[in-house]
XYZ file of C-alpha atoms in Angstrom:
573
model
C -13.416 10.773 33.071
C -12.889 14.262 33.863
C -9.718 15.900 32.392
C -8.170 15.733 35.896
C -8.410 11.811 35.477
C -7.312 11.385 32.565
C -4.069 13.379 33.382
C -3.345 11.621 36.355
C -3.666 8.444 34.407
C -1.198 9.421 31.567
C 1.358 10.908 34.404
C 0.440 7.258 36.136
C 1.440 4.912 32.856
C 4.101 7.598 31.611
C 6.996 5.368 32.815
C 6.308 2.222 31.296
C 5.708 3.714 27.856
C 8.760 5.723 27.964
C 10.312 2.239 28.982
C 8.583 0.278 26.141
C 9.212 2.746 23.559
C 13.133 1.542 23.682
C 12.249 -1.509 22.933
C 9.291 -1.434 20.428
C 10.194 0.580 17.333
C 13.302 1.646 18.226
C 14.409 4.627 16.183
C 18.118 5.345 15.538
C 20.012 8.183 16.695
C 20.506 11.415 15.078
C 23.690 11.981 12.823
C 24.430 8.641 12.256
C 24.649 6.275 9.684
C 21.626 5.344 7.241
C 21.053 1.605 7.537
C 19.235 0.116 5.007
C 16.122 -1.799 6.061
C 16.098 -5.828 5.969
C 15.963 -7.229 2.561
C 13.028 -10.488 2.745
C 13.612 -12.088 -0.926
C 11.387 -14.362 -2.339
C 12.949 -17.972 -2.920
C 11.410 -20.206 -6.277
C 8.602 -17.931 -6.876
C 7.039 -17.385 -3.140
C 7.754 -14.961 -0.808
C 6.117 -15.914 2.321
C 6.110 -13.286 5.398
C 4.766 -12.511 8.964
C 4.727 -8.883 9.199
C 3.621 -7.935 13.105
C 1.806 -4.257 13.655
C 3.425 -2.527 16.573
C 2.808 0.860 18.511
C 4.240 2.812 21.253
C 3.013 5.866 23.221
C 6.517 8.367 23.822
C 6.790 11.016 26.607
C 6.191 13.599 24.106
C 2.442 13.242 23.044
C 3.657 11.550 20.108
C 3.356 7.791 18.893
C 5.242 5.249 16.881
C 4.437 2.508 15.089
C 6.246 0.168 12.857
C 5.965 -3.519 10.833
C 8.167 -6.063 12.307
C 9.064 -9.091 11.060
C 9.551 -12.519 12.536
C 13.081 -11.847 13.747
C 12.366 -8.409 14.780
C 13.076 -6.065 12.102
C 11.784 -2.933 11.141
C 9.997 -2.628 7.947
C 12.071 -4.553 6.363
C 12.040 -4.680 2.268
C 9.795 -6.769 0.584
C 11.789 -8.218 -2.670
C 9.574 -9.960 -5.787
C 9.872 -10.869 -9.250
C 6.678 -10.582 -11.543
C 4.930 -14.030 -11.328
C 5.809 -14.404 -7.943
C 3.029 -15.981 -4.864
C 3.407 -13.471 -1.703
C 2.122 -15.029 1.649
C 2.055 -12.481 4.236
C 0.826 -12.882 7.602
C -0.318 -9.985 8.910
C -0.503 -10.055 13.241
C -1.730 -7.226 15.114
C -0.226 -6.286 18.824
C -0.757 -2.453 18.459
C -2.571 -1.420 22.336
C -4.630 1.589 22.835
C -2.104 4.094 24.186
C -4.596 5.810 26.098
C -6.690 8.222 23.898
C -8.850 6.554 21.216
C -12.706 8.038 20.878
C -15.313 6.415 22.732
C -17.222 5.712 19.556
C -13.969 4.710 17.803
C -13.422 1.863 20.815
C -17.326 0.859 20.264
C -16.782 -0.158 16.790
C -13.467 -1.725 17.921
C -15.395 -3.953 19.986
C -18.246 -4.796 17.525
C -15.772 -5.546 14.989
C -13.749 -7.713 17.822
C -16.881 -9.323 18.675
C -18.158 -10.087 14.691
C -14.462 -11.583 14.097
C -14.548 -11.326 10.184
C -11.337 -9.018 9.267
C -12.820 -8.937 5.950
C -16.059 -7.575 6.222
C -15.777 -5.419 9.346
C -14.752 -2.383 7.969
C -13.800 -1.140 11.080
C -10.795 1.712 11.215
C -10.162 2.780 15.024
C -7.057 3.892 16.650
C -5.868 -0.103 17.202
C -6.777 -1.213 13.240
C -4.477 -2.115 10.941
C -4.331 -3.343 7.905
C -2.230 -3.283 4.339
C -2.056 -1.369 1.187
C 0.608 -2.310 -1.492
C 0.723 1.026 -2.984
C 1.005 0.948 -7.267
C 0.818 -2.720 -7.543
C -2.346 -3.826 -10.168
C -3.500 -6.446 -7.885
C -7.609 -6.993 -6.988
C -9.076 -4.737 -4.363
C -10.560 -8.077 -3.104
C -10.180 -9.025 0.617
C -6.712 -10.877 1.421
C -4.907 -8.764 -1.734
C -5.347 -5.144 -1.697
C -9.298 -4.434 0.082
C -8.768 -1.116 1.811
C -12.740 -0.435 2.390
C -13.406 -3.127 4.458
C -10.388 -5.083 5.653
C -9.747 -4.580 8.787
C -7.490 -6.707 11.746
C -7.776 -6.114 15.063
C -5.677 -6.895 18.051
C -6.158 -10.170 19.775
C -7.613 -11.593 15.999
C -5.610 -15.006 14.509
C -2.661 -14.176 11.835
C -4.562 -12.297 8.756
C -3.113 -13.937 5.478
C -2.757 -11.666 2.654
C -1.849 -14.067 -0.816
C -1.556 -12.752 -3.989
C 0.545 -13.082 -7.480
C 3.002 -10.338 -8.626
C 1.415 -9.607 -12.224
C 3.833 -11.226 -15.103
C 3.829 -7.808 -16.611
C 4.043 -5.934 -13.314
C 6.911 -3.289 -14.011
C 10.248 -3.880 -12.132
C 10.832 -0.332 -9.794
C 9.834 0.754 -6.348
C 6.654 -0.200 -4.479
C 5.495 0.247 -0.943
C 3.154 -0.842 1.473
C 1.514 0.836 4.367
C -1.831 0.590 6.472
C -4.940 2.626 5.003
C -6.985 2.826 8.322
C -9.382 5.687 6.842
C -9.814 7.967 9.581
C -6.002 7.167 11.043
C -3.271 6.655 8.592
C -1.910 9.955 9.229
C -1.033 9.184 12.669
C 0.264 5.850 11.771
C 2.013 6.678 9.358
C 3.543 9.401 10.860
C 4.586 6.841 13.574
C 6.941 5.151 11.225
C 4.116 2.671 9.285
C 5.461 1.984 6.302
C 8.037 0.178 3.816
C 9.286 -0.958 0.639
C 7.995 -3.299 -1.808
C 10.531 -3.849 -4.523
C 9.629 -5.503 -7.899
C 12.590 -6.534 -9.300
C 14.522 -6.069 -12.702
C 15.193 -2.472 -13.570
C 18.259 -3.524 -14.910
C 16.106 -5.270 -17.767
C 14.294 -2.178 -18.416
C 16.750 0.130 -18.036
C 20.557 -1.205 -19.058
C 22.037 2.390 -17.512
C 21.588 0.378 -14.031
C 22.854 -3.047 -15.181
C 25.716 -4.065 -12.377
C 24.998 -0.665 -10.081
C 25.140 -1.151 -6.344
C 21.539 -0.302 -5.067
C 20.510 2.054 -1.846
C 16.426 1.940 -0.798
C 15.856 5.353 1.271
C 12.734 6.066 2.864
C 12.264 9.631 3.800
C 9.312 9.574 6.478
C 7.700 12.422 8.163
C 6.819 12.863 12.145
C 5.747 15.034 14.674
C 8.394 17.349 15.627
C 10.939 16.317 18.122
C 11.870 20.211 19.730
C 8.342 22.318 18.863
C 9.207 24.870 20.637
C 12.689 25.434 20.368
C 13.516 28.587 18.361
C 15.302 28.487 14.553
C 18.833 28.408 14.113
C 20.392 31.415 13.960
C 22.040 30.606 11.177
C 18.444 31.209 9.456
C 17.329 34.441 8.042
C 14.497 36.198 10.215
C 11.109 35.095 8.683
C 7.757 36.168 9.125
C 5.616 35.638 12.391
C 5.202 31.757 12.378
C 2.059 31.010 12.232
C -0.405 27.958 12.659
C -2.332 26.222 10.414
C -6.219 24.519 11.373
C -4.310 21.893 11.551
C -2.062 22.790 14.447
C 0.862 22.448 12.098
C 3.416 25.170 10.620
C 1.769 27.177 8.046
C 3.716 27.867 4.961
C 4.994 31.326 5.140
C 6.858 31.185 1.426
C 10.267 32.247 2.752
C 12.076 28.748 2.189
C 12.376 28.756 6.257
C 11.315 28.563 9.411
C 9.605 26.095 11.172
C 8.823 22.970 9.611
C 5.057 21.776 9.851
C 6.940 18.003 10.780
C 10.259 16.849 10.951
C 11.743 14.010 8.748
C 13.550 10.885 8.868
C 15.999 9.238 6.430
C 15.652 5.379 7.179
C 14.534 5.945 10.543
C 17.751 8.488 11.616
C 16.030 11.588 12.561
C 16.921 14.515 11.387
C 15.066 17.441 13.400
C 14.352 20.845 13.670
C 15.987 23.077 13.974
C 19.460 22.716 13.573
C 18.379 19.852 11.056
C 21.507 17.558 12.451
C 22.482 15.302 9.133
C 22.258 10.987 8.952
C 25.503 9.933 7.443
C 25.669 8.072 4.197
C 28.779 6.449 3.083
C 29.839 5.933 -0.669
C 33.549 4.807 -2.421
C 34.422 7.835 -3.506
C 33.242 8.273 -7.483
C 31.107 5.605 -6.877
C 28.072 4.762 -8.878
C 24.722 4.230 -7.337
C 20.816 3.124 -8.410
C 18.842 5.599 -5.343
C 15.648 4.363 -4.828
C 13.727 7.256 -3.032
C 10.776 6.534 -1.205
C 8.577 9.736 0.260
C 6.569 8.015 2.847
C 5.483 10.685 4.394
C 2.068 11.789 5.730
C 2.195 15.338 4.759
C 5.432 16.535 3.576
C 5.978 17.128 0.140
C 9.876 16.931 -0.838
C 12.287 18.527 -3.441
C 15.378 16.751 -3.931
C 19.021 17.554 -4.924
C 22.284 16.211 -3.807
C 24.907 18.774 -3.527
C 28.605 18.527 -3.733
C 30.176 21.899 -2.086
C 27.184 23.327 -2.580
C 26.736 22.255 -6.453
C 23.615 20.530 -7.639
C 24.638 17.236 -8.749
C 22.964 15.315 -11.608
C 20.262 12.950 -10.828
C 20.055 10.464 -13.498
C 15.912 9.681 -13.228
C 15.119 6.098 -14.740
C 11.908 5.372 -12.756
C 9.363 7.322 -11.264
C 6.081 5.552 -9.379
C 8.016 2.256 -9.671
C 7.540 2.739 -13.746
C 10.806 2.572 -15.817
C 11.085 5.844 -17.893
C 11.685 5.999 -21.145
C 9.668 2.931 -22.276
C 7.613 4.634 -25.331
C 10.724 5.892 -26.652
C 12.828 2.601 -27.557
C 16.210 4.404 -25.861
C 15.903 1.822 -22.826
C 19.797 2.829 -21.727
C 18.624 6.324 -21.708
C 18.478 8.338 -18.549
C 17.082 11.547 -17.445
C 19.177 13.972 -15.541
C 17.626 16.650 -13.164
C 19.483 18.710 -10.364
C 16.400 18.271 -8.414
C 13.265 15.890 -8.755
C 9.885 17.088 -6.761
C 8.390 13.873 -4.550
C 4.309 14.393 -3.508
C 3.730 12.011 -0.555
C 3.506 8.427 -1.202
C 5.865 8.691 -4.745
C 8.680 7.424 -5.483
C 11.769 8.022 -7.977
C 14.766 5.902 -8.440
C 18.240 7.609 -10.033
C 21.514 6.885 -10.726
C 23.823 9.190 -8.183
C 27.178 9.406 -8.653
C 29.335 9.561 -5.286
C 31.670 12.930 -4.277
C 35.310 12.096 -4.835
C 37.166 11.402 -1.831
C 37.573 14.983 0.603
C 34.436 16.683 -0.962
C 31.767 17.704 0.911
C 28.596 15.926 -0.513
C 25.094 16.901 0.826
C 21.102 15.028 0.339
C 18.682 17.994 0.771
C 15.308 19.048 0.038
C 14.535 22.349 -1.008
C 11.577 24.433 0.004
C 8.266 23.452 -1.742
C 5.416 26.210 -1.921
C 2.518 24.669 -0.842
C -0.096 27.300 -0.780
C -1.453 30.087 1.148
C -3.251 27.137 3.475
C -0.457 24.630 3.352
C 2.019 23.503 5.676
C 5.490 25.221 5.604
C 7.738 22.567 3.932
C 11.262 24.504 4.048
C 14.405 24.107 2.431
C 16.785 21.409 4.822
C 19.492 19.188 5.338
C 18.964 15.558 5.310
C 22.320 13.459 4.735
C 25.841 14.454 4.373
C 27.017 12.011 1.696
C 30.475 11.084 2.678
C 33.286 9.605 0.346
C 35.507 6.744 2.167
C 37.023 3.734 0.578
C 35.906 2.159 3.648
C 32.377 2.703 3.122
C 30.601 -0.968 3.369
C 29.448 -2.651 0.010
C 26.197 -2.280 -0.969
C 23.327 -5.372 0.222
C 21.889 -5.460 -3.388
C 23.859 -5.298 -6.721
C 21.782 -5.511 -9.942
C 22.688 -7.912 -12.695
C 25.293 -7.306 -14.790
C 24.011 -8.786 -18.191
C 20.775 -8.865 -17.845
C 18.312 -10.279 -20.645
C 16.247 -7.509 -21.501
C 12.525 -7.350 -21.206
C 10.306 -8.008 -23.931
C 8.559 -5.576 -25.373
C 5.115 -4.240 -24.214
C 2.451 -6.467 -26.710
C -0.039 -3.581 -25.030
C -0.631 -0.818 -27.239
C 0.768 2.486 -25.165
C -1.616 4.260 -23.563
C -1.000 7.816 -24.766
C -2.166 6.095 -28.437
C -5.488 4.636 -27.122
C -8.225 7.480 -27.568
C -10.492 7.598 -24.514
C -14.281 6.352 -24.190
C -15.052 9.237 -22.323
C -13.740 12.562 -20.360
C -14.998 12.966 -16.337
C -14.373 16.135 -14.108
C -13.361 16.022 -10.597
C -12.265 18.397 -8.237
C -10.249 19.139 -4.492
C -12.156 21.462 -2.495
C -12.096 22.598 1.375
C -14.762 23.924 3.641
C -14.895 25.608 7.107
C -17.063 24.113 9.151
C -18.010 27.203 10.685
C -17.487 30.205 7.806
C -17.203 32.900 10.402
C -14.506 31.347 12.705
C -11.279 31.185 10.315
C -9.421 28.928 13.352
C -12.963 26.110 12.843
C -12.323 22.648 11.692
C -11.718 21.895 8.147
C -13.789 19.527 5.730
C -12.043 18.138 2.940
C -13.583 16.938 -0.429
C -12.820 15.144 -3.470
C -15.783 15.968 -5.778
C -17.397 14.586 -9.512
C -18.054 17.848 -10.687
C -21.868 18.303 -11.221
C -22.488 16.568 -7.707
C -22.348 17.782 -4.176
C -19.230 18.397 -2.491
C -19.658 15.643 0.570
C -16.954 14.107 3.128
C -16.779 10.401 1.886
C -18.659 8.062 3.686
C -16.975 4.666 4.241
C -20.196 2.985 5.129
C -21.894 3.709 1.577
C -21.815 1.442 -0.797
C -22.363 3.207 -3.537
C -19.202 4.121 -5.707
C -18.916 7.447 -6.682
C -17.745 6.727 -10.424
C -17.994 3.419 -12.497
C -16.247 2.756 -15.259
C -15.643 -0.436 -17.093
C -12.793 -3.142 -17.887
C -10.865 -2.766 -20.553
C -11.502 1.095 -21.260
C -9.829 4.024 -21.133
C -10.639 7.130 -20.100
C -9.150 10.725 -19.281
C -9.987 12.484 -15.691
C -9.607 16.466 -15.485
C -8.994 16.988 -11.646
C -8.963 20.374 -10.449
C -7.606 22.144 -7.205
C -10.435 24.670 -6.028
C -8.745 25.079 -3.053
C -5.413 27.084 -1.577
C -2.807 23.981 -0.514
C -1.200 21.519 -2.890
C -3.064 18.077 -2.873
C -1.799 14.888 -4.292
C -3.723 12.521 -6.410
C -3.681 9.015 -6.072
C -5.460 5.500 -7.178
C -5.269 2.867 -6.293
C -4.690 -0.464 -8.181
C -3.588 1.281 -11.393
C -1.146 3.865 -13.002
C -2.224 6.569 -15.237
C -0.285 9.165 -17.744
C -0.232 12.795 -16.781
C -1.217 14.509 -20.313
C -1.632 17.939 -19.149
C -0.088 20.400 -16.378
C -1.706 23.410 -15.702
C -2.658 23.973 -19.227
C 0.507 22.464 -20.990
C 0.678 19.891 -22.892
C 3.116 17.132 -21.833
C 4.853 13.974 -23.775
C 6.071 11.847 -20.550
C 6.674 8.480 -22.099
C 6.066 6.676 -18.487
C 2.923 6.265 -15.719
C 2.566 7.478 -12.470
C -0.012 6.565 -9.772
C 0.219 9.545 -7.541
C 0.766 13.289 -8.954
C 0.581 16.782 -7.338
C -1.834 19.209 -8.280
C -1.357 23.187 -8.054
C -3.132 25.361 -5.402
C -5.674 27.765 -6.541
C -3.713 31.638 -6.000
C -7.754 33.065 -5.899
C -6.794 35.341 -8.701
C -6.939 33.353 -11.530
C -9.465 33.359 -14.094
C -9.232 28.817 -14.653
C -9.120 26.734 -11.472
C -5.358 24.848 -11.684
C -5.742 21.617 -12.983
C -3.716 18.049 -14.676
C -5.179 15.762 -17.081
C -4.844 12.079 -16.512
C -5.405 9.213 -19.296
C -6.552 6.591 -16.400
C -6.103 3.095 -17.329
C -8.504 0.773 -17.097
C -7.455 -2.422 -19.637
C -6.038 -4.748 -16.767
C -8.416 -7.207 -15.659
C -7.203 -7.010 -12.072
C -8.621 -3.256 -11.704
C -12.254 -4.991 -12.065
C -13.774 -4.702 -8.584
C -13.934 -1.276 -5.936
C -11.265 0.932 -4.763
C -10.918 4.373 -3.808
C -8.362 7.267 -5.102
C -8.108 10.027 -2.853
C -5.204 13.240 -1.867
C -2.253 11.674 -0.170
C -1.381 14.114 2.043
C -3.536 11.926 4.578
C -4.958 14.286 6.808
C -6.777 15.508 4.029
C -7.667 11.476 3.028
C -8.723 10.739 6.555
C -10.899 13.542 6.779
C -12.734 12.861 3.868
C -10.902 13.923 0.313
C -11.797 10.619 -1.109
C -13.926 8.842 -3.330
C -14.625 5.192 -4.657
C -14.860 3.298 -8.076
C -16.627 0.287 -8.965
C -14.523 -1.321 -12.506
C -17.156 -3.047 -14.172
C -16.317 -6.345 -16.003
C -15.913 -6.180 -19.604
C -18.489 -8.037 -19.658
C -21.063 -5.700 -18.057
C -23.799 -4.647 -19.797
C -22.684 -0.621 -21.495
C -25.853 0.763 -19.608
C -24.312 0.744 -16.081
C -21.433 2.706 -17.634
C -23.713 5.428 -19.381
C -25.824 6.295 -16.179
C -22.547 6.969 -14.204
C -21.532 9.829 -16.885
């Protein structure tokens, strides 16, 4: 069809899309109170849930995506305990929004005819699946496989069935689609939700008895892309567009952002950043569980009272309670701001403002590098002290039974069996055209950089269950990247050449950008933990800026059972 034909079809279909948008994946209005997602809790050791994947096109050309439960609640919190059985029925109700590529739709048709959601491996605009980010569960179909598992519209509901490990640390995890090539679009549209493993008060005494609040910060396409900056902002250098069509980093902390943000779906759009509203009782202490579910946006969170930064009592990162190796289970790590790359989570204790004091939740600017997007300073929510603030939906136990000490040796005390070197890099498709497309790579040092191939059955790395490895990951590009690996957590040992002594594990970490002048590339050193039998299988590691992952910045690792011959491991070094 000629371009004019596509335009005509779009105009004819515009009105139904706009009407449908009112009922499919609805969003709150600007400046409204932040409501928490609905809680779906396990009962008698079982959480059984029906989720439906939905999408809808908007008049501005963007799209919304969401998961709804059987009662129609959007992106509910899934609340489980260690040892619980999770049974999740996923139905794909997405529709063709009118702009898929012919090749992708051919693949979708073929996959649907094949009828096997476990093996089709189809990645199309209308495919879906689920990744349970942070959980240490097997990378197999019906549990946490994203390499081949793909559910199509019209398929019978697909059953996910897995058991939360008995030793899964209590904290904040999350679920989202992992359709390679289309992850960015679906996450930008809002397809994500929180998964909470209960019991943080058993690991961190300071949280006992506190009301808790789940805050999910998502990014989305600009609602007012052509608006001039607010008059309250200083004049910034000329507005620039990066190769992905987003606002480029200008290094000032101001100007048009690459993406808008929302807080529990309440939009906070450029240029005025009308804040959402968080109500608290005056001086109330709460545990805030904060997820950066953005597709590409970095956060640098702070809470201000009358513009003064307030202490945030950090108790967990990426679902991992902090201070787990020093015996200070009742301690908190007070910070005035906390950085969160896309995919990361933080849990902290915050005290509400006194009555009459103006409070703000903000994200401060993040320098993403010369090749990165613009993540400026902006408000997210007013924190309003009122005696009439509603009671929290969830409150932690007052007198919890402490978690038993771990019988496993602390990861930092286990010597690695080998050291691997990997690096992030990028390349223009046409080196003579600075506006041409970019290919993204995550490469094992010594190998040729290649975009990730979903159809390849050869893993990039082979490791062995029961072992521990150190990975040194460099960034040879001029923009930030966020390293994430499925199925396990790692210990950050070294950041930019500085040795650290962290007492908690992560599953996502920022890797600083190369400034083009330093004698060495920026790097991090991570201790990777393959001791858990649930890590056996083939899974992926990638940049969690999803436009980078979608365009090739990903690799696969096969973890062989401990009984496998060591010859297989030696061949991968």
